[in-house]
mmCIF file with all atom_site columns, C-alpha atoms and ligand atoms in Angstrom:
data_model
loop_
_atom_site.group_PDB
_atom_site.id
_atom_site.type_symbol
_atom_site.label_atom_id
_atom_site.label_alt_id
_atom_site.label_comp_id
_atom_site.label_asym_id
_atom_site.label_entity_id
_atom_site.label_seq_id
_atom_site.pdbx_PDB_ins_code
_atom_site.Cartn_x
_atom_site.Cartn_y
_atom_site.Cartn_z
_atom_site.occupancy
_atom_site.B_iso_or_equiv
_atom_site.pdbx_formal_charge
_atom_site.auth_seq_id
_atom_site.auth_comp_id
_atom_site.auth_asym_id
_atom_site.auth_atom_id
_atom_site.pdbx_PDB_model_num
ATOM   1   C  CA  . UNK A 1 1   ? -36.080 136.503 269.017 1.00 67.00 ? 30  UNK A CA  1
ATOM   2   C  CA  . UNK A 1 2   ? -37.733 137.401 265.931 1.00 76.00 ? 31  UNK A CA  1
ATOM   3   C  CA  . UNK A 1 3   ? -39.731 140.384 265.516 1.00 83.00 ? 32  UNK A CA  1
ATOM   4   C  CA  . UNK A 1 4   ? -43.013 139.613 263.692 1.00 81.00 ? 33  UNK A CA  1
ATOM   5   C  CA  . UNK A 1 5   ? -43.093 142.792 262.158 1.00 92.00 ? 34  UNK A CA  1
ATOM   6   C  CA  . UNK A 1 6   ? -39.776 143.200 260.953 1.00 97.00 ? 35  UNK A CA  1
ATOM   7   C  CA  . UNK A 1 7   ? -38.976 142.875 257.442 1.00 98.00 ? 36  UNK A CA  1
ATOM   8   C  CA  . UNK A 1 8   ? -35.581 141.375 257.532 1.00 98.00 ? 37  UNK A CA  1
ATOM   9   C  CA  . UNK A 1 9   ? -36.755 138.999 260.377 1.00 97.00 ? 38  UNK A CA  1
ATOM   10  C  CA  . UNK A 1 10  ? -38.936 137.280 258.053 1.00 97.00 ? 39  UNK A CA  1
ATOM   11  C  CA  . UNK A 1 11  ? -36.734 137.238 255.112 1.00 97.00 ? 40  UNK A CA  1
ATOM   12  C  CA  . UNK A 1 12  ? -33.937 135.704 257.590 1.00 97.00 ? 41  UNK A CA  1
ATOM   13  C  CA  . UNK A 1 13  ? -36.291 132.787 258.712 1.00 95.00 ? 42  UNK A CA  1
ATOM   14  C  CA  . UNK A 1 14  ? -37.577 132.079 254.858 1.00 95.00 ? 43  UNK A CA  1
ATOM   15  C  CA  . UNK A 1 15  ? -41.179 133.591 255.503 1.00 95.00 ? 44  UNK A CA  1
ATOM   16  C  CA  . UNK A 1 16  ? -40.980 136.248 252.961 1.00 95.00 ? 45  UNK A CA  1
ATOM   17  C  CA  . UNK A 1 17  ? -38.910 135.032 249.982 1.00 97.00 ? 46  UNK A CA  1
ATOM   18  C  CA  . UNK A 1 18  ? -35.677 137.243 248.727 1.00 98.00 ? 47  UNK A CA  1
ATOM   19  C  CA  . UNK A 1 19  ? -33.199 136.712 246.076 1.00 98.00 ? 48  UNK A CA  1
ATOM   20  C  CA  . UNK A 1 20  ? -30.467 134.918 248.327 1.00 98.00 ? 49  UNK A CA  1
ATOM   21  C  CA  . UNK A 1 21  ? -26.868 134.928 248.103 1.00 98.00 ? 50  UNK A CA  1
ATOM   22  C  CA  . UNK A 1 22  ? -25.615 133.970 250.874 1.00 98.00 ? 51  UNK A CA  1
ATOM   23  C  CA  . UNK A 1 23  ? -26.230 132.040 254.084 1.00 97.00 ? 52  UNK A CA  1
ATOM   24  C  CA  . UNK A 1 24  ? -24.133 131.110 256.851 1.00 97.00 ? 53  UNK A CA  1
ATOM   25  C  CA  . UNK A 1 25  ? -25.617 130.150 261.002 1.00 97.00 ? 54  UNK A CA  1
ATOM   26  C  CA  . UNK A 1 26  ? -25.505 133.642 261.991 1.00 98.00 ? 55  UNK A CA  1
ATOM   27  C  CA  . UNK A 1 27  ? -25.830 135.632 258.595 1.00 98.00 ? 56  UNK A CA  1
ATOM   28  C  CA  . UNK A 1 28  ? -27.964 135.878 255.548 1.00 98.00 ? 57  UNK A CA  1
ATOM   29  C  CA  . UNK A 1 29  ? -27.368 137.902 252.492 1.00 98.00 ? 58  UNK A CA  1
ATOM   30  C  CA  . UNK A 1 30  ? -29.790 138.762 249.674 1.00 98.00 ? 59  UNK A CA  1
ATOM   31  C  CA  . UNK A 1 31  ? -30.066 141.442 246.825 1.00 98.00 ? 60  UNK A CA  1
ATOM   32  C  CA  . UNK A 1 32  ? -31.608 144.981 247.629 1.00 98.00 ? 61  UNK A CA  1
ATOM   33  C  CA  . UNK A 1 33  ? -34.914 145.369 245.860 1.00 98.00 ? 62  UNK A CA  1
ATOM   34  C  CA  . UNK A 1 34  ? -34.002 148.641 245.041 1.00 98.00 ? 63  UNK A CA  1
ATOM   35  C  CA  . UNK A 1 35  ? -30.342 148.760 244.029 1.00 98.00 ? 64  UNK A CA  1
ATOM   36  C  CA  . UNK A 1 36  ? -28.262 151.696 243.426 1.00 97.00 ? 65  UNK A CA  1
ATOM   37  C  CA  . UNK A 1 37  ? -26.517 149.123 240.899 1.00 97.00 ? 66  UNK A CA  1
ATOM   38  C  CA  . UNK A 1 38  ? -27.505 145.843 240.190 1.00 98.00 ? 67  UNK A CA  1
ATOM   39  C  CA  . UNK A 1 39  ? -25.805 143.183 242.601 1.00 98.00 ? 68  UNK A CA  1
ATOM   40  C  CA  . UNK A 1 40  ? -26.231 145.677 245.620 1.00 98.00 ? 69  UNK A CA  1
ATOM   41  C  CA  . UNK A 1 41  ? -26.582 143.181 248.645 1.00 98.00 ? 70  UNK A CA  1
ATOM   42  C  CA  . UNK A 1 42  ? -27.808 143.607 252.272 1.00 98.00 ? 71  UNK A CA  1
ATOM   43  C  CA  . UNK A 1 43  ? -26.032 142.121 255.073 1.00 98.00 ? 72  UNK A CA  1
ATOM   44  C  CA  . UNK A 1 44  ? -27.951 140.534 258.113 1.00 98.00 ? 73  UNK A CA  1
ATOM   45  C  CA  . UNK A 1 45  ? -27.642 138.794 261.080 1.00 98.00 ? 74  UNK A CA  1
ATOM   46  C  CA  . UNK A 1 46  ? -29.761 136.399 261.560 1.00 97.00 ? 75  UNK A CA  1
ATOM   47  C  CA  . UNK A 1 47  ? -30.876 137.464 265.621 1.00 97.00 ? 76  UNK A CA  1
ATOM   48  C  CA  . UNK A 1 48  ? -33.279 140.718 265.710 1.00 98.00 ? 77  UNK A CA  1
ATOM   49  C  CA  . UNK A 1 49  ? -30.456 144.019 266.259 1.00 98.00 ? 78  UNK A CA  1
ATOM   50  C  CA  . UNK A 1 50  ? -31.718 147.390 265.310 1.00 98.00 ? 79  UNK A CA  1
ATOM   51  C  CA  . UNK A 1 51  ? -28.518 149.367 264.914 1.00 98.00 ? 80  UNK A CA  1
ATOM   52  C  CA  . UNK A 1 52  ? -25.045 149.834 265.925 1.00 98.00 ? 81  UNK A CA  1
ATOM   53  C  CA  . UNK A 1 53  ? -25.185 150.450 269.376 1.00 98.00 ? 82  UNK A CA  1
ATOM   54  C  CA  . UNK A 1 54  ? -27.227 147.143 270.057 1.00 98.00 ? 83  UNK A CA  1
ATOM   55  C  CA  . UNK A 1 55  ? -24.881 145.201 268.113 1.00 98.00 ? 84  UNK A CA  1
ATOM   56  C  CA  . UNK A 1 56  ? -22.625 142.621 269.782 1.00 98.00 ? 85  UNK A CA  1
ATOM   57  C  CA  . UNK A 1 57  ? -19.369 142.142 269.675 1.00 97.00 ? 86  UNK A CA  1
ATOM   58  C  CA  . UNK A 1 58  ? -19.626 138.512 269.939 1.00 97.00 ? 87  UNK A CA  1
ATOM   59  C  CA  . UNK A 1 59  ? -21.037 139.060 266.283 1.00 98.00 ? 88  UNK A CA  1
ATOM   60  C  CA  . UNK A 1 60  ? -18.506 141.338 264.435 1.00 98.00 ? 89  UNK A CA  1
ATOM   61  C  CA  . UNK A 1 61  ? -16.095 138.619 263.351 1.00 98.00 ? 90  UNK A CA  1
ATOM   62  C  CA  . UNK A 1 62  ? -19.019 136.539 261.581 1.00 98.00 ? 91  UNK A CA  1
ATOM   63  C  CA  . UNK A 1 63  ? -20.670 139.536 259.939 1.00 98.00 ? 92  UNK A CA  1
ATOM   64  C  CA  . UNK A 1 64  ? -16.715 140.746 258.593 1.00 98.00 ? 93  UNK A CA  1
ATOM   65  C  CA  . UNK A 1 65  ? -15.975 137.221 257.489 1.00 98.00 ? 94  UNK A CA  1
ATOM   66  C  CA  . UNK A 1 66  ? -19.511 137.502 255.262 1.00 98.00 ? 95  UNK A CA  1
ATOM   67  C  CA  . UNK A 1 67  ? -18.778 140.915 253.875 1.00 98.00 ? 96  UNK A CA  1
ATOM   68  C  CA  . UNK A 1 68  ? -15.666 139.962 252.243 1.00 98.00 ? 97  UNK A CA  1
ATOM   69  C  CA  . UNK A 1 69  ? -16.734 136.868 250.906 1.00 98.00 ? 98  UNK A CA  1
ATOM   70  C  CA  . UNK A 1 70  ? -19.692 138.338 249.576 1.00 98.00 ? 99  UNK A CA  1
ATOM   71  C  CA  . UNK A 1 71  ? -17.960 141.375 248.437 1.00 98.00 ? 100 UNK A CA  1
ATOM   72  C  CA  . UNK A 1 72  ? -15.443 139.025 246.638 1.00 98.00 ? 101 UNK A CA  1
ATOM   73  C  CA  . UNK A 1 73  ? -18.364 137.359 244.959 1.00 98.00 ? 102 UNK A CA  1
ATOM   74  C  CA  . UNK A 1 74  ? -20.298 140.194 244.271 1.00 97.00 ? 103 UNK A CA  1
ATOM   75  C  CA  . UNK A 1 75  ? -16.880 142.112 242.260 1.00 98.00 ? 104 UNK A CA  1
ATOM   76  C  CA  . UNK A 1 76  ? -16.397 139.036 240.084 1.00 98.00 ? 105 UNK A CA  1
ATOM   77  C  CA  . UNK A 1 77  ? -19.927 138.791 239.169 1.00 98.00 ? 106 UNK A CA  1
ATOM   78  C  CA  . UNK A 1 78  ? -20.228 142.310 238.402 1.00 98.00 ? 107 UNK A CA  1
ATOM   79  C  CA  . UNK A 1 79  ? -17.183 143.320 236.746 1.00 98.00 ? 108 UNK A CA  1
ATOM   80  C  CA  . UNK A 1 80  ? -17.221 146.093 239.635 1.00 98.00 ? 109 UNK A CA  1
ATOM   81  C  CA  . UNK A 1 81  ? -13.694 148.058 240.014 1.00 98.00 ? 110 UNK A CA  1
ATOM   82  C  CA  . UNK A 1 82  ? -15.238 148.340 243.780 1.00 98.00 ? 111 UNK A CA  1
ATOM   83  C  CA  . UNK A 1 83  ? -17.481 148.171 246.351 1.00 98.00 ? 112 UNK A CA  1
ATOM   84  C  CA  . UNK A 1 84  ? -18.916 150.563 248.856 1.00 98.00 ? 113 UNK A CA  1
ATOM   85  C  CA  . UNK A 1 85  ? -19.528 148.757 252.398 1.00 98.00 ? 114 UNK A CA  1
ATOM   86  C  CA  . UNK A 1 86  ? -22.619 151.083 254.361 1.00 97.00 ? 115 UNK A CA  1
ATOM   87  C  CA  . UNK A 1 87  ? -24.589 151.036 257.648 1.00 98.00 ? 116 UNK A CA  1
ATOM   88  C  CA  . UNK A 1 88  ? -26.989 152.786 258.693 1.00 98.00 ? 117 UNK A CA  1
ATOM   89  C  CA  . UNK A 1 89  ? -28.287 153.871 261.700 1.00 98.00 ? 118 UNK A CA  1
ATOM   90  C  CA  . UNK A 1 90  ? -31.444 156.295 262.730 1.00 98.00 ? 119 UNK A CA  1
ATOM   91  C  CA  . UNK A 1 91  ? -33.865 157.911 260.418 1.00 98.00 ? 120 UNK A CA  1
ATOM   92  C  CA  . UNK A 1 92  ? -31.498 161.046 260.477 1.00 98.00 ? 121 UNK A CA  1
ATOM   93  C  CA  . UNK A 1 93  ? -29.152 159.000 258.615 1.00 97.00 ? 122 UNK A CA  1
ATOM   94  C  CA  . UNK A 1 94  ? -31.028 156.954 256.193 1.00 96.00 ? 123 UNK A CA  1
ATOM   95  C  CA  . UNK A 1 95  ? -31.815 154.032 258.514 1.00 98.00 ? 124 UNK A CA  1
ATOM   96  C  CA  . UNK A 1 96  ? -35.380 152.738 257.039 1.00 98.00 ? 125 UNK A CA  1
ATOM   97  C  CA  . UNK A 1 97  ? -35.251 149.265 258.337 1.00 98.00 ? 126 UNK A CA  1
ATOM   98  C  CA  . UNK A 1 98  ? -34.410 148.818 261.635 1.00 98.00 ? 127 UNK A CA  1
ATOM   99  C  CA  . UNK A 1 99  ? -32.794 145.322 261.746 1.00 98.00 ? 128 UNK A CA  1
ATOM   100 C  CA  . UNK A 1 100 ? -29.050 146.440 261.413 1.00 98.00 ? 129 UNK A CA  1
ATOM   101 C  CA  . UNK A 1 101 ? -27.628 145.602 257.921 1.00 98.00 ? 130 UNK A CA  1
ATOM   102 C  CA  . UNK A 1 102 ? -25.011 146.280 255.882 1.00 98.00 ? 131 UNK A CA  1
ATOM   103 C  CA  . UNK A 1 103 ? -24.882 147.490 252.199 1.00 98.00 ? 132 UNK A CA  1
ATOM   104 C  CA  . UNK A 1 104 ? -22.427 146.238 249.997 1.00 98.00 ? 133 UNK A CA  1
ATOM   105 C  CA  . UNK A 1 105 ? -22.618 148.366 246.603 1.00 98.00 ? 134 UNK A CA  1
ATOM   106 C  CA  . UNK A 1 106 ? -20.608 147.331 243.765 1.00 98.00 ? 135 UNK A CA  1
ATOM   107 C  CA  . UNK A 1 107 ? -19.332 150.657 242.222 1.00 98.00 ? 136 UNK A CA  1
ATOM   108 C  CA  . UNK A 1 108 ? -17.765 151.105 239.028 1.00 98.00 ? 137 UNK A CA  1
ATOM   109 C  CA  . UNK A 1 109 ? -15.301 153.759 237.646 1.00 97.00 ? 138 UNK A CA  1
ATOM   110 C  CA  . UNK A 1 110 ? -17.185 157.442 236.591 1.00 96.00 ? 139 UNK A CA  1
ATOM   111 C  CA  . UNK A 1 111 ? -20.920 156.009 237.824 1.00 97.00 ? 140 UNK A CA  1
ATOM   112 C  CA  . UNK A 1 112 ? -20.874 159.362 239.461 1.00 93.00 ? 141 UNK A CA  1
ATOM   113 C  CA  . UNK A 1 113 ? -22.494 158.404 242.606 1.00 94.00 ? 142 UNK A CA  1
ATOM   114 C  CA  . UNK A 1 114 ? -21.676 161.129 245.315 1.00 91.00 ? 143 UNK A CA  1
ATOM   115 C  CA  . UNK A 1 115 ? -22.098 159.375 248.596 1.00 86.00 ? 144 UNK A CA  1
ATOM   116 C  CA  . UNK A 1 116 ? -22.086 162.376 250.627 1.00 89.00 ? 145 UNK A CA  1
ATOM   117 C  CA  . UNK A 1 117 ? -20.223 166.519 250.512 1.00 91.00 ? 146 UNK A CA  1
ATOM   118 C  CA  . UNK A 1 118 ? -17.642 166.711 252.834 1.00 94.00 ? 147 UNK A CA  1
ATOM   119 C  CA  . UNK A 1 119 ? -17.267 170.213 254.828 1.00 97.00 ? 148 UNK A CA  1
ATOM   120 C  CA  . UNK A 1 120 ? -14.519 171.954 256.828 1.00 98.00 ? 149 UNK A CA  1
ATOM   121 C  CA  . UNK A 1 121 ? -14.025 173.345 260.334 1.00 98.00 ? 150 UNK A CA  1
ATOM   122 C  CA  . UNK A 1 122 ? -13.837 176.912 261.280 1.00 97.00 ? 151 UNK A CA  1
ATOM   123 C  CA  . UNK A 1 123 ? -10.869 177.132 262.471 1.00 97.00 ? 152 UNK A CA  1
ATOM   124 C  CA  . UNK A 1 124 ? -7.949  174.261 264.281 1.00 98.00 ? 153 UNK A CA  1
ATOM   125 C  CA  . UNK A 1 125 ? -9.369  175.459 267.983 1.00 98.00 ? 154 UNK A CA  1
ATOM   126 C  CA  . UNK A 1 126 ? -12.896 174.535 266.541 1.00 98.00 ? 155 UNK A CA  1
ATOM   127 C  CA  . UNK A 1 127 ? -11.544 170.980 265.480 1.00 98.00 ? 156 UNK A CA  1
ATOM   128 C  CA  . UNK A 1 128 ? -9.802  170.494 268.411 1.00 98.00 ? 157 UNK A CA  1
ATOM   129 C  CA  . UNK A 1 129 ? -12.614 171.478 270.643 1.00 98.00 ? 158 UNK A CA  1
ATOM   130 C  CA  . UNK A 1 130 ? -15.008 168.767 269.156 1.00 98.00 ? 159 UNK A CA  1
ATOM   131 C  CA  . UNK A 1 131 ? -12.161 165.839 269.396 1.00 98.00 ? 160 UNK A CA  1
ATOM   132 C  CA  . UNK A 1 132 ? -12.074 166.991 273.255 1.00 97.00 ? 161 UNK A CA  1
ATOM   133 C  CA  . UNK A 1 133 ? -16.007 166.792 274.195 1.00 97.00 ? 162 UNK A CA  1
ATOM   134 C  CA  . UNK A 1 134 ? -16.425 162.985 271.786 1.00 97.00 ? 163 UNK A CA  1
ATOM   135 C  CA  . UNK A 1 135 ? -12.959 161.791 273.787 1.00 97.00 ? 164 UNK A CA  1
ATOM   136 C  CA  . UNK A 1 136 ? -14.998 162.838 276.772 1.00 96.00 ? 165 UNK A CA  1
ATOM   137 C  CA  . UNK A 1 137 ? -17.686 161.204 276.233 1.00 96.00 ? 166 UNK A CA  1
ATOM   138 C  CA  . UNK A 1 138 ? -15.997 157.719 275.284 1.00 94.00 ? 167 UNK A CA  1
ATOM   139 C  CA  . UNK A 1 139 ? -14.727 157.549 278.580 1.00 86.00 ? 168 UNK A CA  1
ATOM   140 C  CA  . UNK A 1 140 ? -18.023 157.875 280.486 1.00 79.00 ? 169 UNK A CA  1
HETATM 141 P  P1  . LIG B 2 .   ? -31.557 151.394 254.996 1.00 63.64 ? 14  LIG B P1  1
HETATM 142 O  O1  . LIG B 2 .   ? -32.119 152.605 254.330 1.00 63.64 ? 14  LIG B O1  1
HETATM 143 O  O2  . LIG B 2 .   ? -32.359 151.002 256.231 1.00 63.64 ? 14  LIG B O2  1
HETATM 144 O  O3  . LIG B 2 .   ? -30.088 151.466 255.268 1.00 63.64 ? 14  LIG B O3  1
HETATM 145 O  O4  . LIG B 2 .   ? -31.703 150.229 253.944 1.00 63.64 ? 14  LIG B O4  1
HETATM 146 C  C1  . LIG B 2 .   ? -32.828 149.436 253.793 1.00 63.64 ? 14  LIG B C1  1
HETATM 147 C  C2  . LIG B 2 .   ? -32.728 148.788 252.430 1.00 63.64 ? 14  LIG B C2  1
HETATM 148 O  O5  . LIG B 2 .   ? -33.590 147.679 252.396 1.00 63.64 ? 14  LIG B O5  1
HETATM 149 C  C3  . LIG B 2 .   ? -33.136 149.704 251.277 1.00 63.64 ? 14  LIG B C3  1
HETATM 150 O  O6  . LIG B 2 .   ? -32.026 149.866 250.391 1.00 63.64 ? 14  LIG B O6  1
HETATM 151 C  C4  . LIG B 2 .   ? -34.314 148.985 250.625 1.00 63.64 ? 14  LIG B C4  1
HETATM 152 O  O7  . LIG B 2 .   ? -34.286 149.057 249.224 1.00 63.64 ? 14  LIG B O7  1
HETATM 153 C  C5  . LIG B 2 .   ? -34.157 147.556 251.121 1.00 63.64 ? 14  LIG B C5  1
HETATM 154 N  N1  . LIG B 2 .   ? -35.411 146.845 251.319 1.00 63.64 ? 14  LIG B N1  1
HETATM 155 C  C6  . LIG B 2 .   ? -36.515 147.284 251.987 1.00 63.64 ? 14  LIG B C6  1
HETATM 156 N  N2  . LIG B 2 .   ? -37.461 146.340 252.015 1.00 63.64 ? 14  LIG B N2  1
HETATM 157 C  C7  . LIG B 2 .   ? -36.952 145.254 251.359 1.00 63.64 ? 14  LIG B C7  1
HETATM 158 C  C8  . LIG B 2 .   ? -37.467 143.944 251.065 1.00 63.64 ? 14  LIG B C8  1
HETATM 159 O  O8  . LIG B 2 .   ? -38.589 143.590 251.403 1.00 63.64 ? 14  LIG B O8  1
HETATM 160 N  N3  . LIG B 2 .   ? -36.638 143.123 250.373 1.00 63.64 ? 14  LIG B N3  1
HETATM 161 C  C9  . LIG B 2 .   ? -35.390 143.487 249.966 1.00 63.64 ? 14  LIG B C9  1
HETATM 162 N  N4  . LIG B 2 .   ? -34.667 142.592 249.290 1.00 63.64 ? 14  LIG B N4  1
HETATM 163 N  N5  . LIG B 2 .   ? -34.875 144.711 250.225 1.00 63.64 ? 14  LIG B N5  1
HETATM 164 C  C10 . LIG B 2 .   ? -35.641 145.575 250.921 1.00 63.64 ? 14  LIG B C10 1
HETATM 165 ZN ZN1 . LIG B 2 .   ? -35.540 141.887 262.608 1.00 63.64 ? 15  LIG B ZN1 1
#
């Protein structure tokens, strides 16, 4: 079901317009109004999912089969040398629309985009200790 106050709902079902790219019977894509380069496209599925963790498996082949033939497209129409492929999810980590979607950015050699500082762990023990408690969890 749509949401009627979701943004990406309404672009989906042709309410509010959007710079289309690509359309398929489960997925749309369309051009990011606010592109970190130009060609940067969003990713949706069609059906109302806020993140990850609602997202169905049933839909993971259809939304992988549109991100590389969009990705494909967007490169040659770009000139890109690649592509960055990002979701989302929760405010804490940039999520600002909550109908899941994925970002494809085109990104070209020296644009100097830092897409995030990588740190280290204290120690081996300190590593190991946070594989045990996430292994943990995925079993409950
Ligand atoms: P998020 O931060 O949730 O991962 O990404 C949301 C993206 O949607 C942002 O990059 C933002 O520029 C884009 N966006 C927000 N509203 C609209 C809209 O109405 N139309 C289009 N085309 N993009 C939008
Ligand atoms: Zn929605």
């Amino acid at each position: 079901m749509p949401e009627e106050n979701c943004i990406f709902c309404r672009i989906a079902n042709g309410e509010i317009p959007s710079a289309k790219v690509y359309e398929d019977e489960n997925v749309m894509a369309f051009l990011d109004l606010a592109p970190v380069h130009a060609g940067h496209t969003l990713i949706v599925p069609k059906k109302h999912i806020k993140d990850a963790l609602a997202f169905p498996a049933e839909l993971a082949s259809a939304v992988a089969a549109a991100v590389q033939k969009v990705a494909r497209a967007l490169v040659a129409a770009t000139g890109a040398q690649g592509f960055n492929v990002l979701q989302n999810n929760g405010l804490a980590a940039g999520q600002t629309v909550f109908h899941i979607h994925w970002h494809i950015i085109p990104r070209f050699e020296g644009d100097g985009l830092e897409m995030w500082r990588q740190g280290s762990y204290l120690d081996a023990s300190a590593m190991q200790e946070m594989a045990k408690k996430i292994s943990l969890a995925v079993q409950k």
